[in-house]
mmCIF file with all atom_site columns, C-alpha atoms in Angstrom:
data_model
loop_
_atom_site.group_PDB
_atom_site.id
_atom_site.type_symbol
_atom_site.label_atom_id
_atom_site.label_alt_id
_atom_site.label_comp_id
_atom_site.label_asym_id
_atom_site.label_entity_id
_atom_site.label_seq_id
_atom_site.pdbx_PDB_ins_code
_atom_site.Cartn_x
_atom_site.Cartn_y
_atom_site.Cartn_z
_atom_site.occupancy
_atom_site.B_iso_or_equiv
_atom_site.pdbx_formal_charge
_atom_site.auth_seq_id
_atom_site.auth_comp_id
_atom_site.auth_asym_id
_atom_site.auth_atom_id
_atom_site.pdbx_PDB_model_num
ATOM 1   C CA . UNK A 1 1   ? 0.000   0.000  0.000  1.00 0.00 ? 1033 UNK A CA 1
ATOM 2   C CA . UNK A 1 2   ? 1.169   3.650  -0.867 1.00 0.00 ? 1034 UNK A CA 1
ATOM 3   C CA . UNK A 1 3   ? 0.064   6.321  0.466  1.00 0.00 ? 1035 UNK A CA 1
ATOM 4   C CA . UNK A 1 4   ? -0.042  10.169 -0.068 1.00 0.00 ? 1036 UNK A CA 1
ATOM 5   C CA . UNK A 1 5   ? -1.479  12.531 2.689  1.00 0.00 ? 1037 UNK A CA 1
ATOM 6   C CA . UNK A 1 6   ? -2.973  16.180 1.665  1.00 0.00 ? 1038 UNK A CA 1
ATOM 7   C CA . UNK A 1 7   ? -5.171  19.157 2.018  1.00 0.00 ? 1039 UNK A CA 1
ATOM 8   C CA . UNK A 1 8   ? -2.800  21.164 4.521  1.00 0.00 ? 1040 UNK A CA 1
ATOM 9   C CA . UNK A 1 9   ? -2.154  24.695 5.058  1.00 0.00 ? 1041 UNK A CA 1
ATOM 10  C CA . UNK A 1 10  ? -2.562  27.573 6.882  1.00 0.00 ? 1042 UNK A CA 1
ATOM 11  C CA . UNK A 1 11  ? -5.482  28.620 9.103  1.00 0.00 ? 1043 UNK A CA 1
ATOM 12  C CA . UNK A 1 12  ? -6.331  30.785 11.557 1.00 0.00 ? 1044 UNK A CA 1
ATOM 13  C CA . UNK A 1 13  ? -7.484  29.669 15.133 1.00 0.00 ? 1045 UNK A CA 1
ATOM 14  C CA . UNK A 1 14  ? -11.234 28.327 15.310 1.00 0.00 ? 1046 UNK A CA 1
ATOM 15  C CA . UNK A 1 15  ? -11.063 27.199 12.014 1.00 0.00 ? 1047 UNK A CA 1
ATOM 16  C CA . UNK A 1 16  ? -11.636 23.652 10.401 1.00 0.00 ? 1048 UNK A CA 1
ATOM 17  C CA . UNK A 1 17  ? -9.807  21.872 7.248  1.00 0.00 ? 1049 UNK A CA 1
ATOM 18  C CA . UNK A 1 18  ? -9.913  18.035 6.149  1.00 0.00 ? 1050 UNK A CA 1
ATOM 19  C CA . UNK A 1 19  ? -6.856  16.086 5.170  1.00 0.00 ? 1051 UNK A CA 1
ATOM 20  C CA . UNK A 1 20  ? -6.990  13.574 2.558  1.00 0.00 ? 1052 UNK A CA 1
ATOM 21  C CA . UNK A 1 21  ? -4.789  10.264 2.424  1.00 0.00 ? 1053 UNK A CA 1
ATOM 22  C CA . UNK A 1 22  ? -5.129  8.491  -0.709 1.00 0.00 ? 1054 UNK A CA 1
ATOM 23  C CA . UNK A 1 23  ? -3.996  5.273  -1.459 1.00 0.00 ? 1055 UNK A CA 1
ATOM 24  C CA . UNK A 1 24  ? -2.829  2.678  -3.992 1.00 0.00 ? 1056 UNK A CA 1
ATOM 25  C CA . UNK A 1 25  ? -2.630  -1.216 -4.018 1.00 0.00 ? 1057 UNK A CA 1
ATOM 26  C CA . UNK A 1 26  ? -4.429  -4.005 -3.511 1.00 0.00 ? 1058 UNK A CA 1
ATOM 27  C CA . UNK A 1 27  ? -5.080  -4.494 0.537  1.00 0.00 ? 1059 UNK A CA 1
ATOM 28  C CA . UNK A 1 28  ? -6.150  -1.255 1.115  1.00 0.00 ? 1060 UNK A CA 1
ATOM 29  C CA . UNK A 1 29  ? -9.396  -1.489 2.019  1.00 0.00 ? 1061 UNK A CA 1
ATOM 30  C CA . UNK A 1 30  ? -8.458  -4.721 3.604  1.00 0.00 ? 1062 UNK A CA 1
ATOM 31  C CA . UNK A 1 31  ? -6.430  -2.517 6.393  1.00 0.00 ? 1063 UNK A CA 1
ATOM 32  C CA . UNK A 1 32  ? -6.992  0.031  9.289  1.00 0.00 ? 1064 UNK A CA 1
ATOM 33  C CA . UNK A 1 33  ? -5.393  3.459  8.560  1.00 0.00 ? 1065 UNK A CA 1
ATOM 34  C CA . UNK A 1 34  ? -3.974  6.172  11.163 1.00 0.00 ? 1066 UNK A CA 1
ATOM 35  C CA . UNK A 1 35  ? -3.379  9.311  11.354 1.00 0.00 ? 1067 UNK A CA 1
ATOM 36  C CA . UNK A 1 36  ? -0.454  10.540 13.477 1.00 0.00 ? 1068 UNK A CA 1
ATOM 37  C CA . UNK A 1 37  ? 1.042   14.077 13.663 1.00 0.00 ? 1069 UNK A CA 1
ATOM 38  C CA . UNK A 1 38  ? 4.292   15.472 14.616 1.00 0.00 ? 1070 UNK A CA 1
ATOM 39  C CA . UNK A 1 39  ? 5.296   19.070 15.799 1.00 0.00 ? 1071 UNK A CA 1
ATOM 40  C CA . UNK A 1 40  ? 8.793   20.425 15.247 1.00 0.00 ? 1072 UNK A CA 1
ATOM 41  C CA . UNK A 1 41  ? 10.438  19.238 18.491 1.00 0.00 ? 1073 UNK A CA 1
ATOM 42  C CA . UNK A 1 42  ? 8.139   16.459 19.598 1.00 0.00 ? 1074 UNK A CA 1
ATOM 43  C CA . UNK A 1 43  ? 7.168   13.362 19.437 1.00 0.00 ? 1075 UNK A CA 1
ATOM 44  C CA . UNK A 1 44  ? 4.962   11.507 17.021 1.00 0.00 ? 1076 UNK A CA 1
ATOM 45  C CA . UNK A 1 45  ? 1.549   11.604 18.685 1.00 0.00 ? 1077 UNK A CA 1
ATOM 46  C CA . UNK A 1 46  ? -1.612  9.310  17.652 1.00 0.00 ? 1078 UNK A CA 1
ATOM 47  C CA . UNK A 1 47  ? -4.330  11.410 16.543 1.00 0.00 ? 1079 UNK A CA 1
ATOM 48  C CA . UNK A 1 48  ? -7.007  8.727  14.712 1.00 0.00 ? 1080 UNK A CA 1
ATOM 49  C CA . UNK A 1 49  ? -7.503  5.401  13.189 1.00 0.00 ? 1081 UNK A CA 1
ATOM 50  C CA . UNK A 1 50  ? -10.025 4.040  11.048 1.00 0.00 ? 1082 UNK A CA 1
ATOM 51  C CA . UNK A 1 51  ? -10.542 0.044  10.947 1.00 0.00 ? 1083 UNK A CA 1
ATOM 52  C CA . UNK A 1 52  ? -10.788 -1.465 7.454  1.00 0.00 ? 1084 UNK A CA 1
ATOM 53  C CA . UNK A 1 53  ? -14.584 -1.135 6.906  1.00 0.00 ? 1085 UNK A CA 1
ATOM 54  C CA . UNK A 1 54  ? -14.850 1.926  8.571  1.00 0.00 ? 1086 UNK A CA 1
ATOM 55  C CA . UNK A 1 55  ? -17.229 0.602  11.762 1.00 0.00 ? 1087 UNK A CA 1
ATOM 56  C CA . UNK A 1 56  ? -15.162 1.701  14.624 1.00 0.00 ? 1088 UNK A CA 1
ATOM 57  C CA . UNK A 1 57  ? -12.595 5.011  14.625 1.00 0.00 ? 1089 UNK A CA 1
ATOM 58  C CA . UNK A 1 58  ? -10.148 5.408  17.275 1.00 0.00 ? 1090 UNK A CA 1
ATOM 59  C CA . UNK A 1 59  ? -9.235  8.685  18.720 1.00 0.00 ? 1091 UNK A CA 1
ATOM 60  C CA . UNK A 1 60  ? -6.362  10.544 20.406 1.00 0.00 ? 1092 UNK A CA 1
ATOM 61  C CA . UNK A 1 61  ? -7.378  12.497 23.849 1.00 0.00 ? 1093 UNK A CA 1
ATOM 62  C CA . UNK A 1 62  ? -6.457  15.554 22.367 1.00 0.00 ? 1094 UNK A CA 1
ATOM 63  C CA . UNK A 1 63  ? -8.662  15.176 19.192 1.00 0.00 ? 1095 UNK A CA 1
ATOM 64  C CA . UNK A 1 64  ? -11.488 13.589 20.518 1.00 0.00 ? 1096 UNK A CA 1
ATOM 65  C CA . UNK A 1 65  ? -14.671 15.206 20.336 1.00 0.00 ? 1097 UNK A CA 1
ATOM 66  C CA . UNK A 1 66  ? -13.038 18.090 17.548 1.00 0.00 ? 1098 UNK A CA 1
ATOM 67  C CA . UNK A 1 67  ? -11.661 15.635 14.483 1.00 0.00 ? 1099 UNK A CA 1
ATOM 68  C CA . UNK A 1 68  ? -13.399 12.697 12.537 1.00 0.00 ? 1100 UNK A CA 1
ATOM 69  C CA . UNK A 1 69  ? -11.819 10.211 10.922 1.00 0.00 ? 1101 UNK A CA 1
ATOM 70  C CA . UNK A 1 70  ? -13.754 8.721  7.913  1.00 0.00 ? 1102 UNK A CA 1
ATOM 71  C CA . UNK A 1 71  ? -13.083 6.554  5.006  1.00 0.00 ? 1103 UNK A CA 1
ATOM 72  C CA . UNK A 1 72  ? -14.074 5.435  1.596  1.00 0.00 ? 1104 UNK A CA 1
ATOM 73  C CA . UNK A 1 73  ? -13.084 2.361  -0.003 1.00 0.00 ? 1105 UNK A CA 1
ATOM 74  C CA . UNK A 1 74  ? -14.467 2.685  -3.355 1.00 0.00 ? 1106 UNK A CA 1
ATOM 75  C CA . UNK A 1 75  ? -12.189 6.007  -3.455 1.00 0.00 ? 1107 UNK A CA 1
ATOM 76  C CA . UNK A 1 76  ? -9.118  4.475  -1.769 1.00 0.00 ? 1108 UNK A CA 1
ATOM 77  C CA . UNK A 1 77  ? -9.129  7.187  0.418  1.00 0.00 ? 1109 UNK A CA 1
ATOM 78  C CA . UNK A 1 78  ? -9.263  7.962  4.338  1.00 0.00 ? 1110 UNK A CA 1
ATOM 79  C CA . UNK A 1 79  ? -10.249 11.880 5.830  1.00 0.00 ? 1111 UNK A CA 1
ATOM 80  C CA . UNK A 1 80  ? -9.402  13.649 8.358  1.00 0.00 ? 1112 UNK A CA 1
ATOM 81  C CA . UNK A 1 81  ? -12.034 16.454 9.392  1.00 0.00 ? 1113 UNK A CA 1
ATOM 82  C CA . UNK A 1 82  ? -10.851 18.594 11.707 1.00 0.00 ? 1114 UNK A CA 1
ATOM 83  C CA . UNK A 1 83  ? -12.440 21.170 13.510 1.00 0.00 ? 1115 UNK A CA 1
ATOM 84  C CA . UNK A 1 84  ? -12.101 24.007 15.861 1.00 0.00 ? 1116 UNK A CA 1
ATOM 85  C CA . UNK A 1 85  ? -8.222  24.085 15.190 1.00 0.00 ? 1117 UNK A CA 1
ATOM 86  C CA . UNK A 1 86  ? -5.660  25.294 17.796 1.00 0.00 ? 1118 UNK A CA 1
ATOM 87  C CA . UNK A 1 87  ? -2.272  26.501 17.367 1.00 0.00 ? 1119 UNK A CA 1
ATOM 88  C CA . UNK A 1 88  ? -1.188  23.397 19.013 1.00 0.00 ? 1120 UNK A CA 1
ATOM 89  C CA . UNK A 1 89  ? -2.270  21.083 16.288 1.00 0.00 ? 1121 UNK A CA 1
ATOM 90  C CA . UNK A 1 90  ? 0.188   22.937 14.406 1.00 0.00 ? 1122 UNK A CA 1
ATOM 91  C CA . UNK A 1 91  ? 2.373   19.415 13.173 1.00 0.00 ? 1123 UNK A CA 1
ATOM 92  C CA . UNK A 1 92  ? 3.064   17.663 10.184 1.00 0.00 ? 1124 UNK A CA 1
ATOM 93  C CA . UNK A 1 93  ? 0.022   15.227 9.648  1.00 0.00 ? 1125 UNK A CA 1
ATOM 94  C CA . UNK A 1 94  ? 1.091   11.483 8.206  1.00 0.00 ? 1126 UNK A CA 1
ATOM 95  C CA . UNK A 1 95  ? -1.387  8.590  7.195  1.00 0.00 ? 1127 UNK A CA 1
ATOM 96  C CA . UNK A 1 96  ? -0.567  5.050  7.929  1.00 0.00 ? 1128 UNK A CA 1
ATOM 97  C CA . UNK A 1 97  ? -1.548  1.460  6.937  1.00 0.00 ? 1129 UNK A CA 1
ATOM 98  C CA . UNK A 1 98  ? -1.419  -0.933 9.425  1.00 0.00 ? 1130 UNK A CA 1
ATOM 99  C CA . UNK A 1 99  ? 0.847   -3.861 9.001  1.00 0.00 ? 1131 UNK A CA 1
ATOM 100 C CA . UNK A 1 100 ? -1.901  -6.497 9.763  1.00 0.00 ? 1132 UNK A CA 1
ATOM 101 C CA . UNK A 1 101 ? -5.240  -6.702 7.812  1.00 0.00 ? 1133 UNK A CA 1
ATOM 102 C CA . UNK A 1 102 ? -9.067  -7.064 8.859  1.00 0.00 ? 1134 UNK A CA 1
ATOM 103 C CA . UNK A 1 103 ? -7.856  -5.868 12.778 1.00 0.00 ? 1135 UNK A CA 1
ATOM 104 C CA . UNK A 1 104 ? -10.625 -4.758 15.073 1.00 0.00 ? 1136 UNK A CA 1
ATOM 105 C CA . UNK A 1 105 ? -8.135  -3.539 17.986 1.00 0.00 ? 1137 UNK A CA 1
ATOM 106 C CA . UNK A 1 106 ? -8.167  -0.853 20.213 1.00 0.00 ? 1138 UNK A CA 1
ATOM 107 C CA . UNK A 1 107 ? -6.746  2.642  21.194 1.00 0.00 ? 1139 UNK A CA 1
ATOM 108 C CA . UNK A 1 108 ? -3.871  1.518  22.237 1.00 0.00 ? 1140 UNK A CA 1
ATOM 109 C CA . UNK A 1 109 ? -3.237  -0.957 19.319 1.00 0.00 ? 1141 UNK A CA 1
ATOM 110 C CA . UNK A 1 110 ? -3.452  1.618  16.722 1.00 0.00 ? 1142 UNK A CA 1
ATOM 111 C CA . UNK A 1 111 ? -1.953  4.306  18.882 1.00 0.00 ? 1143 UNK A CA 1
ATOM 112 C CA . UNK A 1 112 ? 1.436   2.574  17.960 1.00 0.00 ? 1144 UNK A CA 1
ATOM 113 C CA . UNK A 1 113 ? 2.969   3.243  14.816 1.00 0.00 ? 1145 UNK A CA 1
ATOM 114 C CA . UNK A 1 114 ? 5.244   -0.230 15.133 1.00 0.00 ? 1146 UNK A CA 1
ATOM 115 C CA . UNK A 1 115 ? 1.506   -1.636 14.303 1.00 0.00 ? 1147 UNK A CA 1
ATOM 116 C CA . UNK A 1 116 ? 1.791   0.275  10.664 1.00 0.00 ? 1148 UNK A CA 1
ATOM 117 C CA . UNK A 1 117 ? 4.074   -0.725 7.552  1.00 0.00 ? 1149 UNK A CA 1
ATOM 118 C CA . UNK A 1 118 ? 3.674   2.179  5.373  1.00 0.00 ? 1150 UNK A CA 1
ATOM 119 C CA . UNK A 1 119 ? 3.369   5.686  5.414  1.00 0.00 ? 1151 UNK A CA 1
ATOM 120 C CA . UNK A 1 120 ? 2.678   8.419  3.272  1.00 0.00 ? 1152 UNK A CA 1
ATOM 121 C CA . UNK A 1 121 ? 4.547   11.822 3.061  1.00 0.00 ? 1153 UNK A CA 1
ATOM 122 C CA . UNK A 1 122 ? 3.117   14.314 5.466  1.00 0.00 ? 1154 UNK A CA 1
ATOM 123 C CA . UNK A 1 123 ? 1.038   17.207 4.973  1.00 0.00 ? 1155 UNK A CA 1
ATOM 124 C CA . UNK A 1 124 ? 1.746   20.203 6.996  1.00 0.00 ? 1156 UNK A CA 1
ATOM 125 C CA . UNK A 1 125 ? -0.979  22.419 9.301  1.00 0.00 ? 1157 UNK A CA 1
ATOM 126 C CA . UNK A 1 126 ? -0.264  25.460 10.481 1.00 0.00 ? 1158 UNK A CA 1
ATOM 127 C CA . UNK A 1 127 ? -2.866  27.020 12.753 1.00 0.00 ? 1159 UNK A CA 1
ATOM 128 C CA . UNK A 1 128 ? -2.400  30.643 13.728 1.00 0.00 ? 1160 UNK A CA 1
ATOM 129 C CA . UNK A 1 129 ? -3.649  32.206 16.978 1.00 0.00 ? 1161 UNK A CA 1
#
């Protein structure tokens, strides 16, 4: 699976913009996807998952409730919806495959990014205050 993460930019506080992570081969709708982000200086930090047929998302604590994770398989792609932006969601944004098809795990399964096998290029957000 290859993937290819996009729709950043710059926005002001308050704001919302969706990220897109498109994919190509074979297993991808056959796999859960992440999203992860990481802000100059610190460390990659889970911010959603999606399992393969899109029945159960998976959400970071500082996300939940503001960003929604969606998917569609026909269109090889996974979203990222995120609302009511803060400057601290300021990061580079990356999509991820996980490793293992058809799982059905838990926050703290797809939380770790040993559990995915390939990633896309990031997309950067920038949220000013």
């Amino acid at each position: 699976v290859q993937l290819q993460a996009s729709g950043g930019g710059l926005v002001q506080a308050g704001d919302s913009l969706t990220l897109s992570c498109a994919a190509s081969g074979r297993t991808f709708s056959n796999v859960a996807v992440g999203w992860f982000r990481q802000a100059p200086g610190k460390a990659r930090e889970f911010v959603a998952a999606i399992t393969w047929d899109g029945s159960r998302q998976y959400y970071g604590a500082s996300v939940d409730g503001l960003f929604t994770i969606s998917r569609d398989n026909a269109k090889r792609s996974v979203y990222l919806q995120m609302n009511s932006l803060k400057p601290e969601d300021t990061a580079d944004y990356y999509c991820a495959a996980d490793r293992t098809l058809y799982t059905s795990g838990s926050t703290v399964y797809y939380a770790e990014s040993a559990n995915y096998a390939h990633w896309g290029q990031g997309t950067q957000v920038t949220v000013s205050s």
